[in-house]
Amino acid sequence: MKVAVIQFPGSNCDTDSVHAIKDVIGLPSRLIWHKDTSLLGADAVLVPGGFSYGDYLRCGAIAKVSPIMAAVREFADNGGLVMGICNGFQILCEAGLLPGALILNNGLEFICNTQELIVEDSNEHFSKSAMGEKIHLPIAHGEGNYRIDDAGLAQLEANKQILFRYANNPNGSVGDIAGIRNEAGNVFGLMPHPERAVEAFMTSRDGEKVLRAFLRCHKKQAAA
């Protein structure tokens, strides 16, 4: 299984993501530049955090039209696994691969800490029985306030598309939402950073659980 990590101008968690996949989990992983047009046979794609170019307009608004995003969209439409982390989550929402949008935190301040998250029963891999009732992951964002209308929220709840909720909501996200998936179950987005929680010296190693859960979904997609 090969994992592509998309690299935009301003990405700052791209090499962290490659390290987490390659050195911690032990799967082949490589960077793909945003101007490339091919995912080079990847079986899963990570869109990492950072500050993508064009964020001054709206987070992810320019990144969504980078050449590589056409390949990511086609890959996702064909059932390929995609996960967006922090700014990557914003990009996937802007690109229409995930519902909703992310706006300025309620307090209008950048937040950087380790956050307790409540695990929701979304699928067999993202569930309390698989991951435990709570995990701890770092957050680092100024625009992590997840918004969606009432009908959209009801749909997320009904389809079990919510992955994690904040135990103590730091940014005002509706429904305390910290991460979601699409209805098909192959595109995931979360504001917390699993790639920053994979080593013993870090504040948590729960990020490895999250990344492994995401990658295990490949078996289900392959079987389908």
Coordinates of N, CA and C in Angstrom, one line a residue:
M1 N 0.8 -1.2 0.0 CA 0.0 0.0 0.0 C 0.9 1.2 0.0
K2 N 0.6 2.2 -0.9 CA 1.4 3.4 -1.1 C 0.6 4.6 -0.7
V3 N 1.2 5.5 0.0 CA 0.5 6.7 0.5 C 1.1 8.0 -0.1
A4 N 0.3 8.8 -0.8 CA 0.8 10.1 -1.3 C 0.4 11.2 -0.3
V5 N 1.4 12.1 -0.1 CA 1.1 13.3 0.8 C 1.3 14.5 -0.1
I6 N 0.2 15.3 -0.3 CA 0.2 16.4 -1.2 C 0.9 17.6 -0.5
Q7 N 1.8 18.2 -1.3 CA 2.6 19.3 -0.8 C 2.2 20.6 -1.5
F8 N 1.6 21.6 -0.7 CA 1.3 22.9 -1.2 C 2.3 23.9 -0.8
P9 N 2.5 25.0 -1.4 CA 3.3 26.1 -0.9 C 2.8 26.5 0.5
G10 N 3.6 26.4 1.5 CA 3.1 26.7 2.9 C 2.8 25.5 3.7
S11 N 2.7 24.3 3.1 CA 2.5 23.1 3.9 C 3.6 23.1 5.0
N12 N 3.2 22.8 6.2 CA 4.2 22.6 7.3 C 4.1 21.3 8.0
C13 N 3.2 20.4 7.6 CA 3.1 19.1 8.2 C 3.2 18.0 7.2
D14 N 3.8 18.4 6.0 CA 3.9 17.4 5.0 C 5.0 16.3 5.3
T15 N 6.2 16.8 5.7 CA 7.2 15.8 6.1 C 6.9 15.1 7.3
D16 N 6.2 15.7 8.3 CA 5.7 15.0 9.5 C 4.8 13.9 9.1
S17 N 3.9 14.1 8.1 CA 3.0 13.1 7.6 C 3.7 11.9 7.0
V18 N 4.7 12.3 6.1 CA 5.5 11.2 5.5 C 6.2 10.4 6.6
H19 N 6.8 11.0 7.6 CA 7.5 10.3 8.6 C 6.5 9.4 9.4
A20 N 5.3 9.9 9.7 CA 4.3 9.1 10.4 C 4.0 7.8 9.7
I21 N 3.8 8.0 8.3 CA 3.4 6.8 7.5 C 4.5 5.9 7.2
K22 N 5.7 6.5 6.9 CA 6.8 5.7 6.4 C 7.6 5.1 7.6
D23 N 7.9 5.9 8.6 CA 8.8 5.5 9.6 C 8.1 4.9 10.9
V24 N 6.9 5.3 11.1 CA 6.2 4.8 12.3 C 5.3 3.6 11.9
I25 N 4.5 3.8 10.9 CA 3.5 2.8 10.4 C 4.2 1.8 9.5
G26 N 5.2 2.2 8.7 CA 6.0 1.3 7.9 C 5.5 1.1 6.5
L27 N 4.8 2.1 6.0 CA 4.3 2.0 4.6 C 5.0 3.0 3.7
P28 N 5.2 2.6 2.4 CA 5.8 3.6 1.5 C 5.0 4.9 1.4
S29 N 5.7 6.0 1.4 CA 5.0 7.3 1.4 C 5.9 8.3 0.6
R30 N 5.3 9.2 -0.1 CA 6.1 10.2 -0.9 C 5.3 11.4 -1.0
L31 N 6.0 12.5 -1.2 CA 5.4 13.8 -1.4 C 5.0 14.0 -2.9
I32 N 3.9 14.6 -3.1 CA 3.4 15.0 -4.4 C 3.2 16.5 -4.5
W33 N 3.9 17.2 -5.4 CA 3.9 18.6 -5.5 C 2.5 19.0 -6.0
H34 N 2.0 20.2 -5.6 CA 0.6 20.6 -5.9 C 0.4 20.9 -7.4
K35 N 1.5 21.1 -8.1 CA 1.4 21.4 -9.6 C 1.5 20.1 -10.4
D36 N 1.8 19.0 -9.8 CA 1.7 17.7 -10.5 C 0.3 17.3 -10.8
T37 N 0.1 16.4 -11.7 CA -1.2 16.1 -12.2 C -1.5 14.6 -11.9
S38 N -0.6 13.8 -11.4 CA -0.8 12.4 -11.1 C -0.5 12.1 -9.7
L39 N -1.2 11.1 -9.1 CA -0.9 10.6 -7.8 C 0.0 9.4 -7.8
L40 N 0.5 9.1 -9.0 CA 1.6 8.1 -9.2 C 1.3 6.7 -8.5
G41 N 0.0 6.3 -8.7 CA -0.4 5.0 -8.3 C -0.6 4.8 -6.8
A42 N -0.8 5.9 -6.1 CA -1.1 5.9 -4.7 C -2.4 5.1 -4.3
D43 N -2.4 4.5 -3.2 CA -3.5 3.8 -2.7 C -4.3 4.6 -1.7
A44 N -3.7 5.6 -1.2 CA -4.3 6.5 -0.2 C -3.6 7.9 -0.3
V45 N -4.4 8.9 0.0 CA -3.8 10.3 -0.1 C -4.1 11.1 1.2
L46 N -3.0 11.8 1.7 CA -3.1 12.7 2.8 C -2.9 14.1 2.3
V47 N -3.8 15.0 2.7 CA -3.7 16.4 2.4 C -3.3 17.0 3.8
P48 N -2.1 17.4 4.0 CA -1.6 17.8 5.3 C -1.9 19.2 5.7
G49 N -1.6 19.5 6.9 CA -1.8 20.9 7.5 C -0.8 21.8 7.1
G50 N -1.0 23.1 7.4 CA -0.1 24.2 7.1 C -0.8 25.4 6.8
F51 N -0.3 26.3 5.9 CA -1.0 27.5 5.5 C -0.9 27.6 4.0
S52 N -1.8 27.0 3.3 CA -1.7 26.9 1.9 C -1.8 28.3 1.3
Y53 N -1.1 28.5 0.1 CA -1.1 29.8 -0.5 C -2.5 30.2 -0.8
G54 N -2.8 31.5 -0.7 CA -4.2 31.9 -1.0 C -5.1 31.9 0.3
D55 N -4.5 31.5 1.4 CA -5.3 31.5 2.7 C -5.8 32.9 3.0
Y56 N -5.1 34.0 2.5 CA -5.6 35.3 2.8 C -6.9 35.6 2.2
L57 N -7.3 34.8 1.1 CA -8.6 35.0 0.5 C -9.6 34.2 1.4
R58 N -9.4 32.9 1.6 CA -10.2 32.0 2.4 C -9.4 30.7 2.4
C59 N -9.3 30.1 3.6 CA -8.5 28.9 3.7 C -8.9 27.8 2.7
G60 N -7.9 27.5 1.9 CA -8.1 26.4 0.9 C -8.8 26.9 -0.4
A61 N -9.2 28.1 -0.5 CA -9.9 28.6 -1.6 C -9.1 28.6 -2.9
I62 N -7.8 28.8 -2.8 CA -6.9 28.8 -4.0 C -6.3 27.4 -4.2
A63 N -6.0 26.7 -3.1 CA -5.4 25.4 -3.1 C -6.3 24.4 -3.8
K64 N -7.6 24.6 -3.7 CA -8.6 23.7 -4.3 C -8.5 23.6 -5.8
V65 N -8.0 24.6 -6.4 CA -7.9 24.6 -7.9 C -6.5 24.3 -8.4
S66 N -5.6 23.9 -7.5 CA -4.2 23.4 -7.9 C -4.4 22.2 -8.8
P67 N -3.5 22.0 -9.8 CA -3.6 20.9 -10.7 C -3.8 19.5 -10.0
I68 N -3.1 19.3 -8.9 CA -3.2 18.0 -8.3 C -4.6 17.7 -7.8
M69 N -5.4 18.7 -7.5 CA -6.7 18.5 -6.9 C -7.6 17.8 -7.9
A70 N -7.4 18.0 -9.2 CA -8.2 17.3 -10.1 C -8.0 15.8 -10.0
A71 N -6.8 15.4 -9.8 CA -6.4 14.0 -9.6 C -7.0 13.4 -8.3
V72 N -6.9 14.3 -7.2 CA -7.4 13.9 -5.9 C -9.0 13.7 -6.0
R73 N -9.6 14.6 -6.7 CA -11.1 14.5 -6.8 C -11.5 13.2 -7.6
E74 N -10.8 13.0 -8.7 CA -11.1 11.8 -9.5 C -10.8 10.5 -8.7
F75 N -9.7 10.5 -7.9 CA -9.4 9.4 -7.0 C -10.4 9.2 -6.0
A76 N -10.9 10.2 -5.4 CA -12.0 10.1 -4.4 C -13.3 9.7 -5.0
D77 N -13.6 10.2 -6.1 CA -14.9 9.8 -6.8 C -14.9 8.3 -7.2
N78 N -13.7 7.8 -7.4 CA -13.6 6.3 -7.7 C -13.4 5.5 -6.4
G79 N -13.6 6.1 -5.3 CA -13.6 5.3 -4.0 C -12.2 5.3 -3.3
G80 N -11.3 6.1 -3.8 CA -9.9 6.1 -3.2 C -10.0 6.8 -1.8
L81 N -9.1 6.4 -0.9 CA -9.0 6.9 0.4 C -8.3 8.3 0.5
V82 N -9.0 9.3 1.0 CA -8.4 10.6 1.2 C -8.6 11.1 2.6
M83 N -7.6 11.7 3.2 CA -7.7 12.3 4.5 C -7.1 13.7 4.5
G84 N -7.9 14.7 4.9 CA -7.4 16.1 5.0 C -7.2 16.4 6.5
I85 N -6.0 17.0 6.8 CA -5.7 17.3 8.2 C -5.6 18.8 8.3
C86 N -6.3 19.4 9.2 CA -6.2 20.9 9.5 C -6.5 21.7 8.2
N87 N -5.5 22.3 7.7 CA -5.6 23.0 6.4 C -6.1 22.1 5.3
G88 N -5.7 20.8 5.4 CA -6.1 19.8 4.4 C -7.6 19.6 4.5
F89 N -8.2 19.6 5.7 CA -9.6 19.5 6.0 C -10.3 20.7 5.3
Q90 N -9.8 21.9 5.5 CA -10.3 23.1 4.9 C -10.3 23.0 3.4
I91 N -9.2 22.5 2.8 CA -9.1 22.3 1.3 C -10.2 21.3 0.8
L92 N -10.4 20.2 1.5 CA -11.4 19.2 1.1 C -12.8 19.8 1.1
C93 N -13.1 20.6 2.1 CA -14.4 21.3 2.2 C -14.5 22.3 1.1
E94 N -13.5 23.0 0.8 CA -13.6 24.0 -0.3 C -13.8 23.3 -1.6
A95 N -13.1 22.2 -1.8 CA -13.2 21.4 -3.0 C -14.5 20.6 -3.2
G96 N -15.3 20.6 -2.1 CA -16.6 19.9 -2.2 C -16.5 18.5 -2.0
L97 N -15.4 18.0 -1.5 CA -15.2 16.6 -1.2 C -15.7 16.2 0.2
L98 N -15.9 17.2 1.0 CA -16.6 17.1 2.3 C -17.6 18.2 2.5
P99 N -18.6 17.9 3.3 CA -19.6 19.0 3.5 C -19.2 20.0 4.5
G100 N -19.8 21.2 4.5 CA -19.5 22.2 5.5 C -18.4 23.1 5.1
A101 N -18.0 23.9 6.1 CA -16.9 24.9 5.9 C -16.3 25.2 7.3
L102 N -15.1 25.7 7.3 CA -14.4 26.1 8.5 C -14.1 27.6 8.5
I103 N -14.4 28.2 9.6 CA -14.3 29.7 9.7 C -13.4 30.0 10.9
L104 N -13.3 31.3 11.2 CA -12.5 31.8 12.3 C -13.0 31.2 13.6
N105 N -12.0 30.9 14.5 CA -12.4 30.4 15.8 C -13.2 31.5 16.5
N106 N -14.1 31.0 17.4 CA -15.0 32.0 18.1 C -14.2 33.1 18.8
G107 N -13.1 32.7 19.4 CA -12.3 33.7 20.2 C -11.4 34.5 19.3
L108 N -11.4 34.3 18.0 CA -10.6 35.0 17.0 C -9.1 34.9 17.3
E109 N -8.7 33.8 18.0 CA -7.3 33.6 18.3 C -6.8 32.2 17.8
F110 N -5.5 32.2 17.5 CA -4.9 30.9 17.1 C -4.8 30.0 18.3
I111 N -5.2 28.8 18.2 CA -5.2 27.9 19.4 C -4.1 26.8 19.1
C112 N -3.3 26.5 20.1 CA -2.3 25.5 19.9 C -2.2 24.7 21.3
N113 N -2.7 23.5 21.3 CA -2.6 22.7 22.5 C -3.0 21.3 22.2
T114 N -2.9 20.4 23.3 CA -3.4 19.1 23.1 C -4.8 19.0 23.5
Q115 N -5.6 18.4 22.7 CA -7.1 18.4 22.9 C -7.6 17.0 23.2
E116 N -8.5 16.9 24.2 CA -9.2 15.7 24.4 C -10.4 15.6 23.4
L117 N -10.5 14.4 22.7 CA -11.5 14.2 21.8 C -12.4 13.0 22.2
I118 N -13.7 13.1 21.9 CA -14.6 12.0 22.1 C -14.7 11.2 20.8
V119 N -14.5 9.9 20.9 CA -14.6 9.1 19.7 C -16.0 8.7 19.4
E120 N -16.5 8.9 18.2 CA -17.8 8.5 17.8 C -17.8 7.2 17.1
D121 N -18.9 6.4 17.1 CA -19.0 5.2 16.4 C -19.4 5.5 14.9
S122 N -18.4 5.7 14.1 CA -18.6 6.1 12.7 C -18.6 4.8 11.8
N123 N -17.6 4.0 12.0 CA -17.5 2.7 11.2 C -16.7 1.8 12.1
E124 N -16.4 0.6 11.6 CA -15.7 -0.4 12.4 C -14.3 0.0 12.9
H125 N -13.7 0.9 12.2 CA -12.3 1.3 12.5 C -12.3 2.6 13.4
F126 N -13.2 3.5 13.0 CA -13.4 4.7 13.8 C -14.6 4.5 14.8
S127 N -14.3 3.9 15.9 CA -15.3 3.5 16.9 C -14.7 3.5 18.3
K128 N -15.6 3.5 19.2 CA -15.1 3.4 20.6 C -14.5 2.1 20.9
S129 N -15.0 1.0 20.3 CA -14.5 -0.3 20.6 C -13.1 -0.5 20.0
A130 N -12.9 0.2 18.9 CA -11.6 0.1 18.2 C -10.5 1.0 18.7
M131 N -10.9 2.2 19.2 CA -10.0 3.3 19.5 C -10.0 3.7 21.0
G132 N -11.1 3.3 21.7 CA -11.3 3.8 23.1 C -12.3 5.0 23.0
E133 N -12.9 5.3 24.2 CA -13.9 6.3 24.2 C -13.3 7.7 24.0
K134 N -12.0 8.0 24.4 CA -11.4 9.3 24.2 C -10.0 9.1 23.7
I135 N -9.5 10.1 22.9 CA -8.2 10.1 22.5 C -7.7 11.6 22.7
H136 N -6.4 11.8 22.6 CA -5.8 13.1 22.8 C -4.9 13.4 21.6
L137 N -5.2 14.5 20.9 CA -4.4 14.9 19.7 C -4.1 16.4 19.8
P138 N -3.0 16.9 19.2 CA -2.7 18.3 19.2 C -3.6 19.0 18.2
I139 N -3.9 20.3 18.5 CA -4.6 21.2 17.5 C -3.7 22.4 17.4
A140 N -3.8 23.0 16.2 CA -3.0 24.2 15.9 C -3.7 24.9 14.8
H141 N -4.7 25.8 15.1 CA -5.4 26.4 14.0 C -6.1 27.7 14.5
G142 N -6.3 28.6 13.5 CA -7.0 29.9 13.8 C -8.4 29.8 13.1
E143 N -8.6 28.9 12.2 CA -9.9 28.8 11.5 C -10.4 27.3 11.5
G144 N -10.7 26.9 12.7 CA -11.1 25.5 12.9 C -12.5 25.3 13.3
N145 N -13.3 26.4 13.2 CA -14.7 26.5 13.6 C -15.6 25.9 12.6
Y146 N -15.9 24.6 12.7 CA -16.7 23.9 11.7 C -18.1 24.3 11.7
R147 N -18.6 24.7 10.5 CA -20.0 25.2 10.3 C -20.7 24.3 9.2
I148 N -22.0 24.0 9.5 CA -22.8 23.4 8.5 C -24.3 23.7 8.9
D149 N -25.2 23.8 7.9 CA -26.5 24.2 8.3 C -27.2 23.0 9.0
D150 N -28.4 23.3 9.5 CA -29.1 22.3 10.3 C -29.4 21.0 9.6
A151 N -29.8 21.1 8.3 CA -30.1 19.9 7.5 C -28.8 19.1 7.3
G152 N -27.7 19.8 7.1 CA -26.5 19.1 6.9 C -26.0 18.4 8.1
L153 N -26.2 19.1 9.3 CA -25.8 18.5 10.6 C -26.6 17.3 10.8
A154 N -27.9 17.4 10.6 CA -28.8 16.2 10.8 C -28.4 15.0 9.9
Q155 N -27.9 15.3 8.7 CA -27.5 14.3 7.8 C -26.2 13.6 8.3
L156 N -25.3 14.4 8.8 CA -24.0 13.9 9.4 C -24.3 13.0 10.6
E157 N -25.3 13.4 11.4 CA -25.6 12.6 12.6 C -26.3 11.3 12.2
A158 N -27.3 11.4 11.2 CA -28.0 10.2 10.8 C -27.2 9.2 10.1
N159 N -26.2 9.6 9.4 CA -25.3 8.7 8.6 C -24.1 8.3 9.4
K160 N -23.9 8.8 10.6 CA -22.8 8.5 11.5 C -21.5 8.9 10.8
Q161 N -21.5 10.1 10.2 CA -20.4 10.7 9.5 C -19.4 11.4 10.4
I162 N -19.8 11.6 11.7 CA -18.9 12.3 12.6 C -17.9 11.4 13.2
L163 N -16.6 11.7 13.1 CA -15.6 10.8 13.7 C -15.2 11.2 15.1
F164 N -15.0 12.5 15.4 CA -14.6 12.9 16.7 C -15.3 14.2 17.1
R165 N -15.6 14.4 18.4 CA -16.1 15.6 18.9 C -15.1 16.1 20.0
Y166 N -15.0 17.5 20.1 CA -14.2 18.0 21.2 C -14.8 17.8 22.5
A167 N -14.1 17.3 23.5 CA -14.6 17.2 24.8 C -14.8 18.5 25.5
N168 N -14.0 19.5 25.1 CA -14.2 20.9 25.6 C -13.9 21.8 24.4
N169 N -15.0 22.1 23.7 CA -14.9 22.8 22.4 C -14.1 24.1 22.5
P170 N -12.9 24.1 21.8 CA -12.0 25.2 21.8 C -12.3 26.3 20.8
N171 N -13.1 26.0 19.8 CA -13.2 26.9 18.7 C -14.6 27.3 18.3
G172 N -15.6 26.7 18.9 CA -17.0 27.0 18.6 C -17.7 26.1 17.5
S173 N -17.0 25.0 17.1 CA -17.5 24.2 16.1 C -18.9 23.7 16.4
V174 N -19.8 23.7 15.4 CA -21.2 23.2 15.6 C -21.1 21.7 16.0
G175 N -21.9 21.3 17.0 CA -22.0 20.0 17.4 C -20.7 19.5 18.0
D176 N -19.8 20.4 18.4 CA -18.4 20.1 18.9 C -17.6 19.2 18.0
I177 N -17.9 19.4 16.7 CA -17.3 18.5 15.7 C -15.8 18.8 15.4
A178 N -15.0 17.7 15.5 CA -13.6 17.9 15.3 C -13.1 17.1 14.0
G179 N -14.0 16.2 13.6 CA -13.6 15.4 12.4 C -14.8 14.7 11.8
I180 N -14.9 14.6 10.5 CA -16.0 14.0 9.8 C -15.5 13.1 8.6
R181 N -16.4 12.4 8.0 CA -16.1 11.6 6.8 C -17.3 11.9 5.8
N182 N -17.1 11.6 4.6 CA -18.2 11.7 3.6 C -19.1 10.5 3.7
E183 N -20.3 10.6 3.1 CA -21.3 9.6 3.2 C -20.8 8.2 2.7
A184 N -20.0 8.2 1.7 CA -19.4 7.0 1.1 C -18.4 6.3 2.0
G185 N -17.8 7.1 2.9 CA -16.9 6.5 3.8 C -15.4 6.4 3.3
N186 N -15.1 7.2 2.3 CA -13.7 7.1 1.8 C -12.9 8.4 1.9
V187 N -13.6 9.5 2.3 CA -13.0 10.8 2.4 C -13.2 11.3 3.8
F188 N -12.0 11.6 4.5 CA -12.0 12.0 5.9 C -11.4 13.4 6.1
G189 N -11.9 14.1 7.1 CA -11.3 15.4 7.4 C -11.3 15.6 8.9
L190 N -10.2 16.1 9.5 CA -10.2 16.5 10.9 C -9.2 17.6 11.1
M191 N -9.6 18.5 12.1 CA -8.7 19.6 12.5 C -7.5 19.2 13.3
P192 N -7.7 18.3 14.3 CA -6.5 17.9 15.1 C -5.5 17.2 14.2
H193 N -4.2 17.1 14.7 CA -3.1 16.6 14.0 C -2.6 15.2 14.4
P194 N -3.1 14.1 13.8 CA -2.6 12.8 14.2 C -1.1 12.6 13.9
E195 N -0.6 13.3 12.9 CA 0.8 13.1 12.6 C 1.8 13.7 13.6
R196 N 1.2 14.5 14.5 CA 2.0 15.1 15.6 C 1.8 14.3 16.9
A197 N 1.3 13.1 16.8 CA 1.1 12.3 18.0 C 1.4 10.9 17.7
V198 N 2.6 10.6 17.3 CA 3.0 9.2 16.9 C 4.2 8.7 17.6
E199 N 4.9 9.5 18.4 CA 6.1 9.1 19.0 C 6.0 9.2 20.5
A200 N 6.9 8.4 21.2 CA 6.9 8.4 22.7 C 7.2 9.7 23.3
F201 N 8.0 10.6 22.6 CA 8.3 11.9 23.2 C 7.2 12.9 23.1
M202 N 6.2 12.6 22.3 CA 5.1 13.6 22.0 C 4.1 13.5 23.2
T203 N 3.2 14.4 23.2 CA 2.2 14.5 24.3 C 1.2 13.3 24.2
S204 N 1.1 12.6 23.1 CA 0.2 11.5 22.9 C 0.7 10.6 21.8
R205 N 0.4 9.4 21.7 CA 0.6 8.5 20.6 C -0.7 8.1 19.9
D206 N -1.8 8.8 20.3 CA -3.1 8.5 19.7 C -3.2 8.7 18.2
G207 N -2.3 9.6 17.7 CA -2.4 9.9 16.3 C -2.1 8.6 15.4
E208 N -1.3 7.7 16.0 CA -1.0 6.5 15.3 C -2.3 5.7 15.1
K209 N -3.1 5.6 16.2 CA -4.4 4.9 16.1 C -5.3 5.5 15.0
V210 N -5.3 6.8 14.9 CA -6.1 7.5 13.9 C -5.6 7.2 12.5
L211 N -4.3 7.3 12.2 CA -3.8 7.0 10.9 C -4.0 5.5 10.5
R212 N -3.8 4.6 11.5 CA -4.0 3.2 11.2 C -5.4 2.9 10.9
A213 N -6.3 3.6 11.6 CA -7.8 3.4 11.4 C -8.1 3.8 9.9
F214 N -7.6 5.0 9.5 CA -7.8 5.5 8.2 C -7.3 4.5 7.1
L215 N -6.1 4.0 7.3 CA -5.5 3.1 6.3 C -6.2 1.8 6.3
R216 N -6.7 1.3 7.4 CA -7.4 0.1 7.4 C -8.7 0.1 6.5
C217 N -9.2 1.3 6.3 CA -10.4 1.5 5.5 C -10.2 1.1 4.1
H218 N -8.9 1.0 3.7 CA -8.5 0.7 2.3 C -9.0 -0.7 2.0
K219 N -8.9 -1.6 3.0 CA -9.3 -3.0 2.8 C -10.8 -3.1 2.4
K220 N -11.6 -2.3 3.1 CA -13.0 -2.2 2.8 C -13.3 -1.7 1.4
Q221 N -12.6 -0.6 1.0 CA -12.7 0.0 -0.3 C -12.3 -1.0 -1.4
A222 N -11.2 -1.7 -1.1 CA -10.6 -2.6 -2.1 C -11.6 -3.8 -2.3
A223 N -12.2 -4.3 -1.2 CA -13.2 -5.3 -1.3 C -14.4 -4.9 -2.1
A224 N -14.8 -3.7 -1.9 CA -16.0 -3.2 -2.6 C -15.8 -3.1 -4.1

